[in-house]
């Protein structure tokens, strides 16, 4: 779904750039409300995990592959506004370092892959969670459905953008049919990956899943004939350890947080550095449709084509396995650092704003 330079004309590319910038501004403001001491450290890891899994193209039809978009996964784990930022960080790293997705098309890609997938998936997710039983399993089921819908929604969004700004004269009906058809199949893979990941996190740390907040039924007590919420139990903390506990909580350094973060990072590195070598080499959905329908006739060379990491390989390393694996590891490292830096700044803005207001 990464749109290269030349698919969309300059005016519409600029317009989607403005739209993407506005969406990012809104997301930065919204992320201040979503991020707390639990989710802030997780957000950078989510971005790195999405980068890693996007390297794992899976076959969906003859000669066609697909990969995770990640909007639904990010929105459910860390919140919709933070999710937009997570996917945008990934797209920025891919475009600048790996020549994946055109730089002039960055606004198109953020609008399509970050904003549309996140907004659509989270709307579907919240709607399902409201009607399904209030259980953890319902979160996984809703995650599957939300991710499944988000991918063809992104295909529709691209088709609409192409309809007003496409640089080739191709029948819109053919583009729409081909894009939506193949991306429905890719959506099944997206849904499976999203549901498995959300289910794994919710099994060990349900408190870290943004989409699962508020689903636990509160304990009720009958007082004077009326049912009232029972007070939340506070864990006992020795007085001498209280300052350290508070400092750790504020910094997100709870030992369980660290364990989950380290485990997630190791998994991301293994996926990008080793498993990615076995990914499908077939073109992804957009590449296949573009070639079959002639959309790619006006494709322009990527501005970062000379990057030492272009095409997910390290320049001057002849061994394909080593080159691709090392590029994947570097990509995960850069993404987790960049993402964590962004979300740390956003988190600090949240903590300083109330004091400034007073």
CSV table of C-alpha atoms in Angstrom, one decimal:
chain,number,residue,atom,x,y,z
A,1,UNK,CA,0.0,0.0,0.0
A,2,UNK,CA,3.1,2.3,0.0
A,3,UNK,CA,2.4,4.8,-2.8
A,4,UNK,CA,5.5,5.7,-4.7
A,5,UNK,CA,6.3,9.1,-6.3
A,6,UNK,CA,4.5,9.7,-9.6
A,7,UNK,CA,1.3,7.8,-8.9
A,8,UNK,CA,-0.5,10.9,-7.7
A,9,UNK,CA,-0.1,14.4,-9.2
A,10,UNK,CA,1.5,17.3,-7.4
A,11,UNK,CA,-1.7,19.3,-6.4
A,12,UNK,CA,-3.4,16.3,-4.8
A,13,UNK,CA,-0.1,15.2,-3.2
A,14,UNK,CA,0.2,18.6,-1.7
A,15,UNK,CA,-3.4,18.6,-0.6
A,16,UNK,CA,-3.1,15.2,1.1
A,17,UNK,CA,0.1,16.5,2.7
A,18,UNK,CA,-1.8,19.4,4.3
A,19,UNK,CA,-4.5,16.9,5.4
A,20,UNK,CA,-1.9,14.6,6.9
A,21,UNK,CA,-0.2,17.5,8.7
A,22,UNK,CA,-3.6,18.5,10.2
A,23,UNK,CA,-4.3,14.9,11.3
A,24,UNK,CA,-0.9,14.7,12.9
A,25,UNK,CA,-1.5,18.0,14.8
A,26,UNK,CA,-4.8,16.7,16.1
A,27,UNK,CA,-3.2,13.3,16.9
A,28,UNK,CA,-0.4,15.0,18.9
A,29,UNK,CA,-3.0,16.8,21.0
A,30,UNK,CA,-5.1,13.7,21.5
A,31,UNK,CA,-2.1,11.5,22.3
A,32,UNK,CA,-1.4,13.7,25.4
A,33,UNK,CA,-4.7,12.4,26.8
A,34,UNK,CA,-4.0,8.8,25.8
A,35,UNK,CA,-0.4,8.4,26.9
A,36,UNK,CA,0.3,7.7,30.6
A,37,UNK,CA,3.0,6.0,32.6
A,38,UNK,CA,1.8,2.6,31.3
A,39,UNK,CA,1.3,3.3,27.6
A,40,UNK,CA,4.0,5.8,26.8
A,41,UNK,CA,6.9,3.3,26.9
A,42,UNK,CA,4.7,0.8,24.9
A,43,UNK,CA,4.0,3.3,22.1
A,44,UNK,CA,7.6,3.4,20.7
A,45,UNK,CA,7.7,-0.4,20.9
A,46,UNK,CA,4.4,-0.7,18.9
A,47,UNK,CA,5.9,1.5,16.1
A,48,UNK,CA,9.0,-0.8,16.0
A,49,UNK,CA,6.9,-3.9,16.0
A,50,UNK,CA,4.8,-2.6,13.1
A,51,UNK,CA,7.9,-1.8,11.2
A,52,UNK,CA,9.2,-5.4,11.7
A,53,UNK,CA,6.0,-7.1,10.8
A,54,UNK,CA,5.6,-5.0,7.7
A,55,UNK,CA,8.7,-6.7,6.4
A,56,UNK,CA,6.9,-10.0,6.5
A,57,UNK,CA,5.0,-10.2,3.2
A,58,UNK,CA,2.6,-13.1,3.2
A,59,UNK,CA,1.1,-14.7,0.0
A,60,UNK,CA,-2.6,-13.9,-0.6
A,61,UNK,CA,-3.1,-15.0,-4.2
A,62,UNK,CA,-1.2,-16.1,-7.3
A,63,UNK,CA,1.7,-13.7,-7.7
A,64,UNK,CA,0.5,-11.3,-5.0
A,65,UNK,CA,1.5,-10.8,-1.4
A,66,UNK,CA,0.4,-8.5,1.5
A,67,UNK,CA,1.7,-7.1,4.7
A,68,UNK,CA,0.5,-5.6,7.9
A,69,UNK,CA,-0.6,-1.9,7.7
A,70,UNK,CA,-0.8,-1.7,11.5
A,71,UNK,CA,-3.4,1.0,12.0
A,72,UNK,CA,-5.9,-1.2,13.8
A,73,UNK,CA,-3.2,-2.8,16.0
A,74,UNK,CA,-1.7,0.5,17.1
A,75,UNK,CA,-5.1,2.1,17.8
A,76,UNK,CA,-6.3,-0.8,20.0
A,77,UNK,CA,-3.0,-1.2,21.9
A,78,UNK,CA,-2.2,2.5,22.6
A,79,UNK,CA,-5.1,4.6,21.4
A,80,UNK,CA,-6.3,6.0,18.1
A,81,UNK,CA,-4.4,9.3,18.2
A,82,UNK,CA,-1.2,7.6,19.4
A,83,UNK,CA,-1.8,4.9,16.7
A,84,UNK,CA,-1.8,7.5,14.0
A,85,UNK,CA,1.6,8.8,15.3
A,86,UNK,CA,3.0,5.2,15.5
A,87,UNK,CA,2.2,4.4,11.9
A,88,UNK,CA,3.4,7.8,10.7
A,89,UNK,CA,6.7,7.3,12.4
A,90,UNK,CA,7.1,4.0,10.6
A,91,UNK,CA,6.2,5.5,7.2
A,92,UNK,CA,8.7,8.3,7.8
A,93,UNK,CA,11.5,5.9,8.6
A,94,UNK,CA,10.6,3.7,5.6
A,95,UNK,CA,10.5,6.6,3.2
A,96,UNK,CA,13.7,8.3,4.3
A,97,UNK,CA,15.9,5.4,5.1
A,98,UNK,CA,14.6,2.5,3.0
A,99,UNK,CA,13.2,4.3,-0.1
A,100,UNK,CA,9.8,2.6,0.6
A,101,UNK,CA,6.9,4.9,-0.2
A,102,UNK,CA,7.6,8.2,-2.1
A,103,UNK,CA,8.7,11.3,-0.3
A,104,UNK,CA,6.3,13.5,-2.4
A,105,UNK,CA,3.6,10.9,-1.6
A,106,UNK,CA,4.3,10.9,2.1
A,107,UNK,CA,1.0,12.9,2.7
A,108,UNK,CA,-0.9,10.3,0.6
A,109,UNK,CA,0.6,7.4,2.6
A,110,UNK,CA,0.0,9.0,6.0
A,111,UNK,CA,-3.5,9.8,5.1
A,112,UNK,CA,-4.2,6.4,3.7
A,113,UNK,CA,-2.2,4.0,5.9
A,114,UNK,CA,-2.1,5.9,9.2
A,115,UNK,CA,-5.2,8.0,9.4
A,116,UNK,CA,-7.8,6.0,7.4
A,117,UNK,CA,-6.9,2.6,8.8
A,118,UNK,CA,-6.7,3.9,12.4
A,119,UNK,CA,-10.0,5.9,12.3
A,120,UNK,CA,-12.0,3.2,10.5
A,121,UNK,CA,-10.7,0.3,12.6
A,122,UNK,CA,-11.1,2.1,16.0
A,123,UNK,CA,-14.7,3.1,15.1
A,124,UNK,CA,-15.5,-0.5,14.2
A,125,UNK,CA,-13.7,-1.8,17.3
A,126,UNK,CA,-15.5,0.6,19.7
A,127,UNK,CA,-18.9,-0.3,18.1
A,128,UNK,CA,-18.3,-4.0,18.5
A,129,UNK,CA,-17.0,-3.7,22.1
A,130,UNK,CA,-20.2,-1.9,23.1
A,131,UNK,CA,-22.4,-4.8,22.0
A,132,UNK,CA,-20.2,-7.8,22.7
A,133,UNK,CA,-20.0,-9.4,26.2
A,134,UNK,CA,-17.6,-7.5,28.5
A,135,UNK,CA,-14.8,-10.0,28.3
A,136,UNK,CA,-11.2,-10.1,27.2
A,137,UNK,CA,-12.1,-12.5,24.4
A,138,UNK,CA,-14.5,-9.9,23.0
A,139,UNK,CA,-11.5,-7.4,22.6
A,140,UNK,CA,-9.7,-10.0,20.5
A,141,UNK,CA,-12.8,-10.7,18.4
A,142,UNK,CA,-13.4,-7.0,17.9
A,143,UNK,CA,-9.7,-6.5,17.0
A,144,UNK,CA,-10.0,-9.1,14.3
A,145,UNK,CA,-13.1,-7.5,12.7
A,146,UNK,CA,-11.7,-4.0,13.0
A,147,UNK,CA,-8.4,-4.9,11.3
A,148,UNK,CA,-10.3,-6.9,8.6
A,149,UNK,CA,-12.3,-3.8,7.7
A,150,UNK,CA,-9.4,-1.3,7.8
A,151,UNK,CA,-7.5,-2.8,4.9
A,152,UNK,CA,-10.2,-2.6,2.2
A,153,UNK,CA,-11.1,0.8,3.7
A,154,UNK,CA,-7.5,2.0,2.9
A,155,UNK,CA,-7.9,0.5,-0.6
A,156,UNK,CA,-11.1,2.5,-1.1
A,157,UNK,CA,-9.3,5.6,0.1
A,158,UNK,CA,-6.5,5.1,-2.3
A,159,UNK,CA,-8.9,4.6,-5.2
A,160,UNK,CA,-10.7,7.9,-4.3
A,161,UNK,CA,-7.3,9.7,-4.2
A,162,UNK,CA,-6.3,8.2,-7.5
A,163,UNK,CA,-9.7,9.2,-9.0
A,164,UNK,CA,-8.9,12.9,-8.4
A,165,UNK,CA,-5.2,12.9,-8.7
A,166,UNK,CA,-4.0,9.9,-10.7
A,167,UNK,CA,-1.3,10.5,-13.3
A,168,UNK,CA,-2.4,7.8,-15.7
A,169,UNK,CA,-5.6,7.3,-17.7
A,170,UNK,CA,-6.9,4.0,-16.3
A,171,UNK,CA,-10.6,3.2,-15.8
A,172,UNK,CA,-11.5,3.9,-12.2
A,173,UNK,CA,-13.8,0.9,-12.1
A,174,UNK,CA,-10.9,-1.4,-12.9
A,175,UNK,CA,-8.7,0.2,-10.3
A,176,UNK,CA,-11.4,0.0,-7.6
A,177,UNK,CA,-12.3,-3.7,-8.3
A,178,UNK,CA,-8.7,-4.8,-8.4
A,179,UNK,CA,-7.7,-2.8,-5.3
A,180,UNK,CA,-10.6,-3.7,-3.1
A,181,UNK,CA,-10.6,-7.4,-4.2
A,182,UNK,CA,-7.0,-8.1,-3.4
A,183,UNK,CA,-7.0,-6.0,-0.2
A,184,UNK,CA,-10.0,-7.9,1.2
A,185,UNK,CA,-7.7,-11.0,1.1
A,186,UNK,CA,-4.8,-9.0,2.7
A,187,UNK,CA,-7.3,-7.9,5.3
A,188,UNK,CA,-7.6,-11.5,6.5
A,189,UNK,CA,-3.9,-11.6,7.2
A,190,UNK,CA,-4.0,-8.2,8.9
A,191,UNK,CA,-6.9,-9.3,11.1
A,192,UNK,CA,-5.1,-12.5,12.1
A,193,UNK,CA,-1.9,-10.8,13.0
A,194,UNK,CA,-3.8,-8.0,14.9
A,195,UNK,CA,-6.0,-10.4,16.9
A,196,UNK,CA,-3.0,-12.7,17.8
A,197,UNK,CA,-0.9,-9.7,19.0
A,198,UNK,CA,-3.7,-8.1,20.9
A,199,UNK,CA,-4.7,-11.4,22.4
A,200,UNK,CA,-1.1,-12.1,23.5
A,201,UNK,CA,-0.7,-8.7,25.2
A,202,UNK,CA,-4.1,-8.8,26.9
A,203,UNK,CA,-3.3,-12.3,28.2
A,204,UNK,CA,-0.3,-11.0,30.2
A,205,UNK,CA,-1.0,-7.3,30.7
A,206,UNK,CA,-4.6,-6.3,30.0
A,207,UNK,CA,-4.1,-3.0,31.8
A,208,UNK,CA,-1.7,-2.0,28.9
A,209,UNK,CA,-4.3,-2.4,26.2
A,210,UNK,CA,-5.9,0.9,25.6
A,211,UNK,CA,-9.0,-0.6,23.9
A,212,UNK,CA,-9.6,-2.9,26.9
A,213,UNK,CA,-9.9,-0.1,29.4
A,214,UNK,CA,-13.2,0.1,31.3
A,215,UNK,CA,-14.3,-3.4,30.2
A,216,UNK,CA,-14.0,-5.0,33.6
A,217,UNK,CA,-17.3,-4.9,35.5
A,218,UNK,CA,-16.9,-3.1,38.8
A,219,UNK,CA,-17.6,-4.8,42.0
A,220,UNK,CA,-20.9,-3.7,43.5
A,221,UNK,CA,-21.8,-3.4,47.2
A,222,UNK,CA,-25.3,-3.1,48.5
A,223,UNK,CA,-25.5,-0.2,50.9
A,224,UNK,CA,-28.9,0.8,52.4
A,225,UNK,CA,-30.7,-1.2,49.8
A,226,UNK,CA,-28.8,0.4,46.9
A,227,UNK,CA,-26.0,-1.0,44.7
A,228,UNK,CA,-22.9,1.2,44.7
A,229,UNK,CA,-19.4,0.8,43.2
A,230,UNK,CA,-17.0,-0.8,45.7
A,231,UNK,CA,-13.8,1.3,46.4
A,232,UNK,CA,-10.8,0.2,44.5
A,233,UNK,CA,-8.3,-1.8,46.5
A,234,UNK,CA,-4.9,0.0,46.9
A,235,UNK,CA,-1.8,-2.1,47.0
A,236,UNK,CA,0.2,-1.9,50.2
A,237,UNK,CA,3.4,0.0,49.7
A,238,UNK,CA,5.9,0.4,52.5
A,239,UNK,CA,6.4,4.0,53.5
A,240,UNK,CA,10.1,3.8,52.9
A,241,UNK,CA,9.6,2.6,49.3
A,242,UNK,CA,6.8,5.0,48.4
A,243,UNK,CA,9.1,7.8,46.8
A,244,UNK,CA,10.9,5.2,44.7
A,245,UNK,CA,7.6,3.6,43.6
A,246,UNK,CA,6.2,6.9,42.6
A,247,UNK,CA,9.3,7.8,40.6
A,248,UNK,CA,9.2,4.5,38.8
A,249,UNK,CA,5.5,4.8,38.0
A,250,UNK,CA,6.0,8.3,36.6
A,251,UNK,CA,8.9,7.2,34.4
A,252,UNK,CA,7.1,4.0,33.3
A,253,UNK,CA,9.8,1.8,34.8
A,254,UNK,CA,7.6,-0.8,36.5
A,255,UNK,CA,9.5,-4.1,36.3
A,256,UNK,CA,6.5,-5.8,34.4
A,257,UNK,CA,6.6,-2.9,31.9
A,258,UNK,CA,10.3,-3.5,31.4
A,259,UNK,CA,9.8,-7.2,30.9
A,260,UNK,CA,7.1,-6.8,28.3
A,261,UNK,CA,9.0,-4.0,26.5
A,262,UNK,CA,12.2,-6.1,26.4
A,263,UNK,CA,10.3,-9.2,25.1
A,264,UNK,CA,8.5,-7.1,22.5
A,265,UNK,CA,11.8,-5.6,21.3
A,266,UNK,CA,13.5,-9.0,21.0
A,267,UNK,CA,10.5,-10.4,19.0
A,268,UNK,CA,10.6,-7.4,16.7
A,269,UNK,CA,14.4,-7.8,16.1
A,270,UNK,CA,14.0,-11.5,15.4
A,271,UNK,CA,11.1,-10.9,13.0
A,272,UNK,CA,13.0,-8.1,11.1
A,273,UNK,CA,16.4,-9.6,11.3
A,274,UNK,CA,15.7,-13.3,10.7
A,275,UNK,CA,12.1,-14.2,9.8
A,276,UNK,CA,11.9,-11.5,7.1
A,277,UNK,CA,14.3,-13.4,4.9
A,278,UNK,CA,11.5,-16.0,4.4
A,279,UNK,CA,8.9,-13.4,3.5
A,280,UNK,CA,7.1,-13.7,0.1
A,281,UNK,CA,9.0,-12.0,-2.7
A,282,UNK,CA,5.8,-11.4,-4.7
A,283,UNK,CA,4.7,-7.8,-5.2
A,284,UNK,CA,2.2,-6.5,-2.7
A,285,UNK,CA,-1.4,-5.6,-3.5
A,286,UNK,CA,-0.8,-2.1,-4.7
A,287,UNK,CA,2.3,-3.1,-6.7
A,288,UNK,CA,0.4,-5.9,-8.4
A,289,UNK,CA,-2.6,-3.8,-9.2
A,290,UNK,CA,-0.4,-0.9,-10.5
A,291,UNK,CA,1.5,-3.2,-12.8
A,292,UNK,CA,-1.6,-5.0,-14.1
A,293,UNK,CA,-3.6,-1.9,-14.6
A,294,UNK,CA,-0.8,0.4,-15.9
A,295,UNK,CA,-1.0,2.8,-12.9
A,296,UNK,CA,2.8,2.6,-12.6
A,297,UNK,CA,3.6,4.1,-16.0
A,298,UNK,CA,4.5,7.5,-14.5
A,299,UNK,CA,6.4,6.2,-11.5
A,300,UNK,CA,9.4,8.4,-10.6
A,301,UNK,CA,12.7,7.4,-9.1
A,302,UNK,CA,12.8,7.6,-5.3
A,303,UNK,CA,14.7,10.6,-3.9
A,304,UNK,CA,16.3,8.2,-1.4
A,305,UNK,CA,17.2,5.5,-3.9
A,306,UNK,CA,20.9,6.0,-3.1
A,307,UNK,CA,20.3,5.4,0.7
A,308,UNK,CA,22.7,2.8,2.1
A,309,UNK,CA,19.5,1.0,3.3
A,310,UNK,CA,17.4,1.3,0.2
A,311,UNK,CA,15.2,-1.7,-0.6
A,312,UNK,CA,15.8,-3.1,2.9
A,313,UNK,CA,19.4,-4.1,2.3
A,314,UNK,CA,22.7,-2.8,3.5
A,315,UNK,CA,24.8,-1.4,0.7
A,316,UNK,CA,28.0,-3.2,-0.2
A,317,UNK,CA,27.0,-6.4,1.7
A,318,UNK,CA,26.7,-9.1,-0.9
A,319,UNK,CA,25.1,-11.8,1.2
A,320,UNK,CA,21.4,-11.2,0.8
A,321,UNK,CA,20.4,-12.9,4.1
A,322,UNK,CA,22.9,-10.8,6.1
A,323,UNK,CA,22.2,-7.6,4.2
A,324,UNK,CA,18.4,-7.9,4.7
A,325,UNK,CA,18.6,-9.0,8.3
A,326,UNK,CA,21.0,-6.2,9.3
A,327,UNK,CA,18.8,-3.7,7.5
A,328,UNK,CA,15.8,-5.0,9.5
A,329,UNK,CA,17.6,-4.8,12.8
A,330,UNK,CA,18.7,-1.2,12.0
A,331,UNK,CA,15.2,-0.3,11.0
A,332,UNK,CA,13.7,-1.6,14.2
A,333,UNK,CA,16.4,0.2,16.3
A,334,UNK,CA,15.9,3.5,14.5
A,335,UNK,CA,12.1,3.3,14.7
A,336,UNK,CA,12.0,2.4,18.4
A,337,UNK,CA,14.4,5.2,19.2
A,338,UNK,CA,12.5,7.8,17.1
A,339,UNK,CA,9.1,6.6,18.3
A,340,UNK,CA,10.1,6.6,21.9
A,341,UNK,CA,11.5,10.1,21.6
A,342,UNK,CA,8.3,11.4,20.1
A,343,UNK,CA,6.1,9.8,22.7
A,344,UNK,CA,8.4,10.9,25.5
A,345,UNK,CA,8.0,14.5,24.4
A,346,UNK,CA,4.3,14.1,24.1
A,347,UNK,CA,4.0,12.6,27.5
A,348,UNK,CA,6.1,15.4,29.1
A,349,UNK,CA,3.8,18.0,27.5
A,350,UNK,CA,0.9,16.3,29.2
A,351,UNK,CA,2.5,16.3,32.6
A,352,UNK,CA,3.7,20.0,32.3
A,353,UNK,CA,0.5,21.5,30.9
A,354,UNK,CA,-1.6,21.3,34.2
A,355,UNK,CA,1.1,23.0,36.2
A,356,UNK,CA,1.5,25.7,33.6
A,357,UNK,CA,-2.3,26.2,33.7
A,358,UNK,CA,-2.2,26.8,37.4
